[in-house]
Amino acid sequence: MTGSLLDVHDLSVSFDTYEGRHDVLDGVDLTVNEGETVALVGETGCGKSVTARSIMGTLPRPPGDITSGEIRYDGADLLADEAAHERVKGDEMSMIFQDPMTYLSPVYPVGSMMADVATYSGGRDASWWEILKNLLGHRADREAIRERSVELLDRMRIPDPEGTLDRYPVELSGGMRQRVIIAMALINEPDFLIADEPTTALDVTVQNQILDLLRERVEERDLSMLYITHNLGVAREIADRICIMYAGEIVEVGRTEDIFDAPLHPYTRGLLESIPKLTGFEGTGIDGQIPDYTDPPSGCRFHPRCPAAMEGTCDVEPVEEYAVGDDRTVACHLYEDGMDFEDAAAIAADEATYRGEDAQPAEAGVGGER
Amino acid sequence: MSADSPEPPDAGSSSTESRTAIHRAEDRAGDPLVSVRDLKKHYPVSDGLLNRSKSYVKAVDGVSFDIFPGETFAVVGESGCGKTTLGKTVARLYGATDGTLTFDGRDVTELEGKQLRRLRRDVQVVYQDPSSSLNPRRRIGNIIREPLDVHDVGTKAQRRDRVAELLRMVDLPVEFRHRYPNALSGGQKQRVAIARAIAVEPKFVVLDEPTSALDVSVQAKVISLLDDLQDELGLTYLLISHDLSLVKNVADRIGVMYLGNFMEVADSRALFRNPLNPYTEQLLSAIPVIESHEQSLKPTAVEVQGETPDPQNPPSGCPFNPRCHRRFDACDAVEPELVEVEPGHLTRCLHTPGEKREEVRKALPDGVSFEERDGTLTD
Amino acid sequence: MSDTEPTVDDSTDSALARRIDDLNRIVYRFRQNPMSVVGLAIILSFVLIAVFAPWIAPYPSDAGHGGEPAVHFDQKFESPSADHLFGTDQAGRDIFSRVLFGTRLSLKIGVVVLAAAVSIGVPVGLVAGYVGGGVGMTLMRITDVFLSVPPLVLALSVSVALDSSLTNAMLAIAAVWWPWYARLTFGEVLSVKKETYVEASRGIGATSFRTIFRDILPNVLAPITVKMSLDMGYAILVAAALGFLGLGAQPPTPEWGTMVSQGRDYLPGQWWYSTFPGLAIFLIVLGFNFLGDGLRDMFDVEVQ
């Protein structure tokens, strides 16, 4: 692995509740290379946010508990070295959140919040005198910060960036707020961005504009990004590589175009088939639901829902990540380590399909017009 | 099932036979089940402390359409376009500010009290977020039985059996009746909501973003369940959605809504093959795609820009003009009418092609003419 | 837990098991806060004492059990001893027995006052919140008028106007207490009313009455319960204060506040006279507070 910036290895996280111990993450491996955007894709409750929180060091502990694994950023072991974690969190990483309104304070204008992020981030010690001075508007590098903020907002294509600095979040539209959030995340020139579903709350037309902007900024500064989403269409737009997550395990990793052209893991295939497309909709979906984390299925966690599950194998033997072809791993017993990509694709097409008992024609719809 | 229930005297044509008959989109020739004419829903907004000068948000502003028995009519649009308000006004959850609403040949715009509650037997709603549409303190069985209790359908034992039957119809285990909603997953909760909606055998169901709160793998299942139920029970749907890929696959006809009004209404196939309105073009071109050949089905070279303006302060002229890639001078002066360009295909745009252009011009107020303002129309 | 395979039928056992599981869950959440367990233990002890007072108390007749409180002037002002754990008062009555019997009175005051306050306040809040508009406005403004008078002053004037007696004291306290319930309920109803399930209830065709009782009331009960538990203590405290001021229960009724007031004249020499009833007031108020906090934590968790 050359040039890997973030390296999560064998990360396991549990939560203690009334129902017992939830083994939410089970040996997650995740790598983000320098200058690369990786999308972590999974459905509600699959553990993608827990992964992000573990990386950002914001996992509530207890009830959360990191039971094994390591998170390395640029060589430093973040779980072992708290000081390094603080430094990395403050200086090198930035996070973009899903809902701007819960992240932005309603009582401060945009400019003041941006200035605060610029001044205080990184857990830097600030004396109360300094804070008081800042509150009263006598910030030391006030002009410089303002200039930088205006430039950033301008780059986020916010009309009238000067005026926007003096506005309150409620006065901005959803798309504009998300642009402000991204600008804020960029103000301290981080190297690494974690984006947690930043476009989920937005309309498609706005989502596209935000994704374009985000991609532009990331490319321009050669940032690395971990983009968390449940939307495969969005992942396809933004990511170089995609990690598919199911029930606390990474089930498939590959280059974006490879994943979409030839999904290997039955779960990935099921997800892709579940999405209504302009070309048609099969409406088969995946049976069942995410397992109970207090008692996850033995063997492969996906086997109870898998159409290709093999009795005696999938429900018994734990899965490992198999490297298939070039830059591709899949955690599924259908495949073998070191297999040729073509062979794997053939197996996928043969076995991992969802045409169940009532196979429907490709364009069956609710109205049944066709 | 409904044999046990006394038919309301004024329910007229709602016989059991017609409810179970399967209507397909092809026989749309008959009378519409739902007929909406010039429907308006305005909300008053008070400005500041002295709310003397009341202004209005025109959430729905003069919408007209018909829904025929057995079909799925979809309303698509971005958040804030008024689609949910439209759906709930059509379902008579909200009273209309103006216009008429006809259900099964009867004017139901002004129904109140007992008569309105009786209408609920025929008109049901499935809400967007099943976590909030089910009372967290009632068991699933009670939630599904509620409409039967309310409308006094059957005996106690019959209702109990009906609840079990409904759970089976939506593919849920019968013992779920003892659980509370919190113990269910999102998809299961939405199935419960669907079971509740079909409990009293309605004719017409308003589906308000029924899958947008669900995970994709579950969405597909819920959609095919709704599809099966439509066939089985002969339901008519009004589907409210923001997801064009979904709507393309499930709707017979589609109305594209923007700032309280339809911009385009067409057969599903015609809308995607030949979008006439620039707003529809932008929506289509923004759809995130999964397969590379989906790309070829989207309009090309349309730059998507801007955001929905504040509905309290709509732009003058055509509501879409500030974001429109085909905008020209007359657009902010003249509000275009929705005109039928091809049979069943309506659009609201000054760029209306073909013979209808004359009609669009005639609709212009005195003193505004195209020739004076801009020549682009004659291209 | 399969999404797709419906099982044939369910037995009453599974329903019962589910109820037991619900109960276990509640107990688990409740026990997360150790203070609430202490509170519950204190309150349960007081309840047991109240029920079994005639059997526990060494001299039930001193507290007026079975007639007027007895007097034994030969034994007056004895300091605490094995015979009289809390000593005796100016009429030679056993203070321990009187404090035990006072539990009955205090709990009765708390229950009656809160029952009255809740049965006025909650319906007012429900109607005002659900109906809204002019009706809601009017009801809440009336409530505000009551809220604007300091509670003890209002209670004092009511008891003075109506003659000093325990019943009138309870009436007076209820009169100052219901507006708080009206306001709490009103606010809760406003927020629950926005939930989709209330709209759904209307969409099904339910009457307003049904919607209020099936869908709104059960969802506003949690904060009301918490407030009731916290208020039990305060109601007892206010009743004791009225008793102390001579406006509540009249001597020789073994009411704690009245006893503290009587004992005041003999401080500091006969310190036990005021101290032990005072301690009892302190303990019961503390117990209800702990319990209320625990309940609030429990309901908060449940909401998540």
mmCIF file with all atom_site columns, N, CA and C in Angstrom, chain C residues 8 39 46 60 62 65 67 73 84 90 101 121 128 136 138 148 151 155 157 193 202 213 219 243 247 249 265 285:
data_model
loop_
_atom_site.group_PDB
_atom_site.id
_atom_site.type_symbol
_atom_site.label_atom_id
_atom_site.label_alt_id
_atom_site.label_comp_id
_atom_site.label_asym_id
_atom_site.label_entity_id
_atom_site.label_seq_id
_atom_site.pdbx_PDB_ins_code
_atom_site.Cartn_x
_atom_site.Cartn_y
_atom_site.Cartn_z
_atom_site.occupancy
_atom_site.B_iso_or_equiv
_atom_site.pdbx_formal_charge
_atom_site.auth_seq_id
_atom_site.auth_comp_id
_atom_site.auth_asym_id
_atom_site.auth_atom_id
_atom_site.pdbx_PDB_model_num
ATOM 1  N N  . VAL C 1 8   ? -48.269 -18.767 11.948 1.00 0.00 ? 8   VAL C N  1
ATOM 2  C CA . VAL C 1 8   ? -49.691 -19.051 11.945 1.00 0.00 ? 8   VAL C CA 1
ATOM 3  C C  . VAL C 1 8   ? -50.441 -18.213 12.979 1.00 0.00 ? 8   VAL C C  1
ATOM 4  N N  . GLY C 1 39  ? -34.961 6.893   46.246 1.00 0.00 ? 39  GLY C N  1
ATOM 5  C CA . GLY C 1 39  ? -36.220 7.622   46.361 1.00 0.00 ? 39  GLY C CA 1
ATOM 6  C C  . GLY C 1 39  ? -37.397 6.667   46.482 1.00 0.00 ? 39  GLY C C  1
ATOM 7  N N  . PHE C 1 46  ? -42.525 4.835   53.477 1.00 0.00 ? 46  PHE C N  1
ATOM 8  C CA . PHE C 1 46  ? -43.578 5.700   54.013 1.00 0.00 ? 46  PHE C CA 1
ATOM 9  C C  . PHE C 1 46  ? -44.962 5.104   53.761 1.00 0.00 ? 46  PHE C C  1
ATOM 10 N N  . PRO C 1 60  ? -50.837 3.794   69.646 1.00 0.00 ? 60  PRO C N  1
ATOM 11 C CA . PRO C 1 60  ? -51.722 4.325   68.586 1.00 0.00 ? 60  PRO C CA 1
ATOM 12 C C  . PRO C 1 60  ? -52.717 5.342   69.132 1.00 0.00 ? 60  PRO C C  1
ATOM 13 N N  . ASP C 1 62  ? -52.311 7.638   71.222 1.00 0.00 ? 62  ASP C N  1
ATOM 14 C CA . ASP C 1 62  ? -51.719 8.972   71.355 1.00 0.00 ? 62  ASP C CA 1
ATOM 15 C C  . ASP C 1 62  ? -51.875 9.782   70.082 1.00 0.00 ? 62  ASP C C  1
ATOM 16 N N  . HIS C 1 65  ? -55.773 7.369   67.208 1.00 0.00 ? 65  HIS C N  1
ATOM 17 C CA . HIS C 1 65  ? -56.331 6.174   66.582 1.00 0.00 ? 65  HIS C CA 1
ATOM 18 C C  . HIS C 1 65  ? -57.499 5.687   67.431 1.00 0.00 ? 65  HIS C C  1
ATOM 19 N N  . GLY C 1 67  ? -60.291 7.543   68.096 1.00 0.00 ? 67  GLY C N  1
ATOM 20 C CA . GLY C 1 67  ? -60.915 8.587   68.914 1.00 0.00 ? 67  GLY C CA 1
ATOM 21 C C  . GLY C 1 67  ? -60.023 9.803   69.008 1.00 0.00 ? 67  GLY C C  1
ATOM 22 N N  . PHE C 1 73  ? -50.612 13.629  81.009 1.00 0.00 ? 73  PHE C N  1
ATOM 23 C CA . PHE C 1 73  ? -49.818 14.768  81.462 1.00 0.00 ? 73  PHE C CA 1
ATOM 24 C C  . PHE C 1 73  ? -48.667 14.353  82.367 1.00 0.00 ? 73  PHE C C  1
ATOM 25 N N  . HIS C 1 84  ? -40.105 5.869   74.566 1.00 0.00 ? 84  HIS C N  1
ATOM 26 C CA . HIS C 1 84  ? -40.600 6.869   73.626 1.00 0.00 ? 84  HIS C CA 1
ATOM 27 C C  . HIS C 1 84  ? -39.449 7.272   72.716 1.00 0.00 ? 84  HIS C C  1
ATOM 28 N N  . GLN C 1 90  ? -46.145 18.079  74.918 1.00 0.00 ? 90  GLN C N  1
ATOM 29 C CA . GLN C 1 90  ? -46.584 18.769  76.124 1.00 0.00 ? 90  GLN C CA 1
ATOM 30 C C  . GLN C 1 90  ? -47.754 18.071  76.794 1.00 0.00 ? 90  GLN C C  1
ATOM 31 N N  . PHE C 1 101 ? -48.293 8.109   62.407 1.00 0.00 ? 101 PHE C N  1
ATOM 32 C CA . PHE C 1 101 ? -49.657 8.355   61.916 1.00 0.00 ? 101 PHE C CA 1
ATOM 33 C C  . PHE C 1 101 ? -49.711 9.581   60.998 1.00 0.00 ? 101 PHE C C  1
ATOM 34 N N  . GLY C 1 121 ? -56.354 20.564  35.844 1.00 0.00 ? 121 GLY C N  1
ATOM 35 C CA . GLY C 1 121 ? -55.322 21.109  34.957 1.00 0.00 ? 121 GLY C CA 1
ATOM 36 C C  . GLY C 1 121 ? -55.178 20.365  33.647 1.00 0.00 ? 121 GLY C C  1
ATOM 37 N N  . ALA C 1 128 ? -57.355 23.210  25.613 1.00 0.00 ? 128 ALA C N  1
ATOM 38 C CA . ALA C 1 128 ? -56.736 24.430  25.107 1.00 0.00 ? 128 ALA C CA 1
ATOM 39 C C  . ALA C 1 128 ? -55.738 24.098  24.000 1.00 0.00 ? 128 ALA C C  1
ATOM 40 N N  . GLY C 1 136 ? -58.581 28.128  23.205 1.00 0.00 ? 136 GLY C N  1
ATOM 41 C CA . GLY C 1 136 ? -57.308 27.826  23.849 1.00 0.00 ? 136 GLY C CA 1
ATOM 42 C C  . GLY C 1 136 ? -56.725 29.063  24.501 1.00 0.00 ? 136 GLY C C  1
ATOM 43 N N  . THR C 1 138 ? -58.306 31.762  25.603 1.00 0.00 ? 138 THR C N  1
ATOM 44 C CA . THR C 1 138 ? -59.066 32.137  26.792 1.00 0.00 ? 138 THR C CA 1
ATOM 45 C C  . THR C 1 138 ? -58.675 31.252  27.978 1.00 0.00 ? 138 THR C C  1
ATOM 46 N N  . SER C 1 148 ? -50.174 33.974  38.190 1.00 0.00 ? 148 SER C N  1
ATOM 47 C CA . SER C 1 148 ? -49.520 35.236  38.511 1.00 0.00 ? 148 SER C CA 1
ATOM 48 C C  . SER C 1 148 ? -49.556 35.534  40.005 1.00 0.00 ? 148 SER C C  1
ATOM 49 N N  . PRO C 1 151 ? -48.079 31.248  44.961 1.00 0.00 ? 151 PRO C N  1
ATOM 50 C CA . PRO C 1 151 ? -48.882 30.107  45.406 1.00 0.00 ? 151 PRO C CA 1
ATOM 51 C C  . PRO C 1 151 ? -49.210 30.132  46.895 1.00 0.00 ? 151 PRO C C  1
ATOM 52 N N  . ALA C 1 155 ? -52.882 30.269  48.558 1.00 0.00 ? 155 ALA C N  1
ATOM 53 C CA . ALA C 1 155 ? -53.313 29.199  49.455 1.00 0.00 ? 155 ALA C CA 1
ATOM 54 C C  . ALA C 1 155 ? -53.701 29.779  50.813 1.00 0.00 ? 155 ALA C C  1
ATOM 55 N N  . SER C 1 157 ? -54.764 32.833  51.451 1.00 0.00 ? 157 SER C N  1
ATOM 56 C CA . SER C 1 157 ? -56.026 33.577  51.430 1.00 0.00 ? 157 SER C CA 1
ATOM 57 C C  . SER C 1 157 ? -57.210 32.634  51.318 1.00 0.00 ? 157 SER C C  1
ATOM 58 N N  . LYS C 1 193 ? -49.263 17.334  18.979 1.00 0.00 ? 193 LYS C N  1
ATOM 59 C CA . LYS C 1 193 ? -50.231 17.585  17.909 1.00 0.00 ? 193 LYS C CA 1
ATOM 60 C C  . LYS C 1 193 ? -49.554 17.654  16.542 1.00 0.00 ? 193 LYS C C  1
ATOM 61 N N  . ARG C 1 202 ? -56.755 11.534  12.358 1.00 0.00 ? 202 ARG C N  1
ATOM 62 C CA . ARG C 1 202 ? -57.812 12.292  11.684 1.00 0.00 ? 202 ARG C CA 1
ATOM 63 C C  . ARG C 1 202 ? -58.077 11.705  10.299 1.00 0.00 ? 202 ARG C C  1
ATOM 64 N N  . PHE C 1 213 ? -57.967 11.055  23.229 1.00 0.00 ? 213 PHE C N  1
ATOM 65 C CA . PHE C 1 213 ? -57.763 10.034  24.245 1.00 0.00 ? 213 PHE C CA 1
ATOM 66 C C  . PHE C 1 213 ? -56.873 8.878   23.804 1.00 0.00 ? 213 PHE C C  1
ATOM 67 N N  . ASN C 1 219 ? -49.457 10.111  25.029 1.00 0.00 ? 219 ASN C N  1
ATOM 68 C CA . ASN C 1 219 ? -48.132 10.626  24.716 1.00 0.00 ? 219 ASN C CA 1
ATOM 69 C C  . ASN C 1 219 ? -47.750 11.860  25.525 1.00 0.00 ? 219 ASN C C  1
ATOM 70 N N  . GLY C 1 243 ? -50.018 24.194  57.869 1.00 0.00 ? 243 GLY C N  1
ATOM 71 C CA . GLY C 1 243 ? -50.209 23.674  59.226 1.00 0.00 ? 243 GLY C CA 1
ATOM 72 C C  . GLY C 1 243 ? -49.367 24.453  60.216 1.00 0.00 ? 243 GLY C C  1
ATOM 73 N N  . LEU C 1 247 ? -52.981 27.398  59.678 1.00 0.00 ? 247 LEU C N  1
ATOM 74 C CA . LEU C 1 247 ? -54.106 27.498  58.748 1.00 0.00 ? 247 LEU C CA 1
ATOM 75 C C  . LEU C 1 247 ? -54.529 26.143  58.209 1.00 0.00 ? 247 LEU C C  1
ATOM 76 N N  . ALA C 1 249 ? -54.255 21.753  59.223 1.00 0.00 ? 249 ALA C N  1
ATOM 77 C CA . ALA C 1 249 ? -54.802 20.862  60.236 1.00 0.00 ? 249 ALA C CA 1
ATOM 78 C C  . ALA C 1 249 ? -54.627 21.506  61.603 1.00 0.00 ? 249 ALA C C  1
ATOM 79 N N  . ASP C 1 265 ? -42.540 26.320  70.193 1.00 0.00 ? 265 ASP C N  1
ATOM 80 C CA . ASP C 1 265 ? -42.599 27.048  71.449 1.00 0.00 ? 265 ASP C CA 1
ATOM 81 C C  . ASP C 1 265 ? -41.656 26.477  72.493 1.00 0.00 ? 265 ASP C C  1
ATOM 82 N N  . VAL C 1 285 ? -40.142 14.556  51.239 1.00 0.00 ? 285 VAL C N  1
ATOM 83 C CA . VAL C 1 285 ? -39.943 15.459  50.099 1.00 0.00 ? 285 VAL C CA 1
ATOM 84 C C  . VAL C 1 285 ? -38.741 15.007  49.285 1.00 0.00 ? 285 VAL C C  1
#
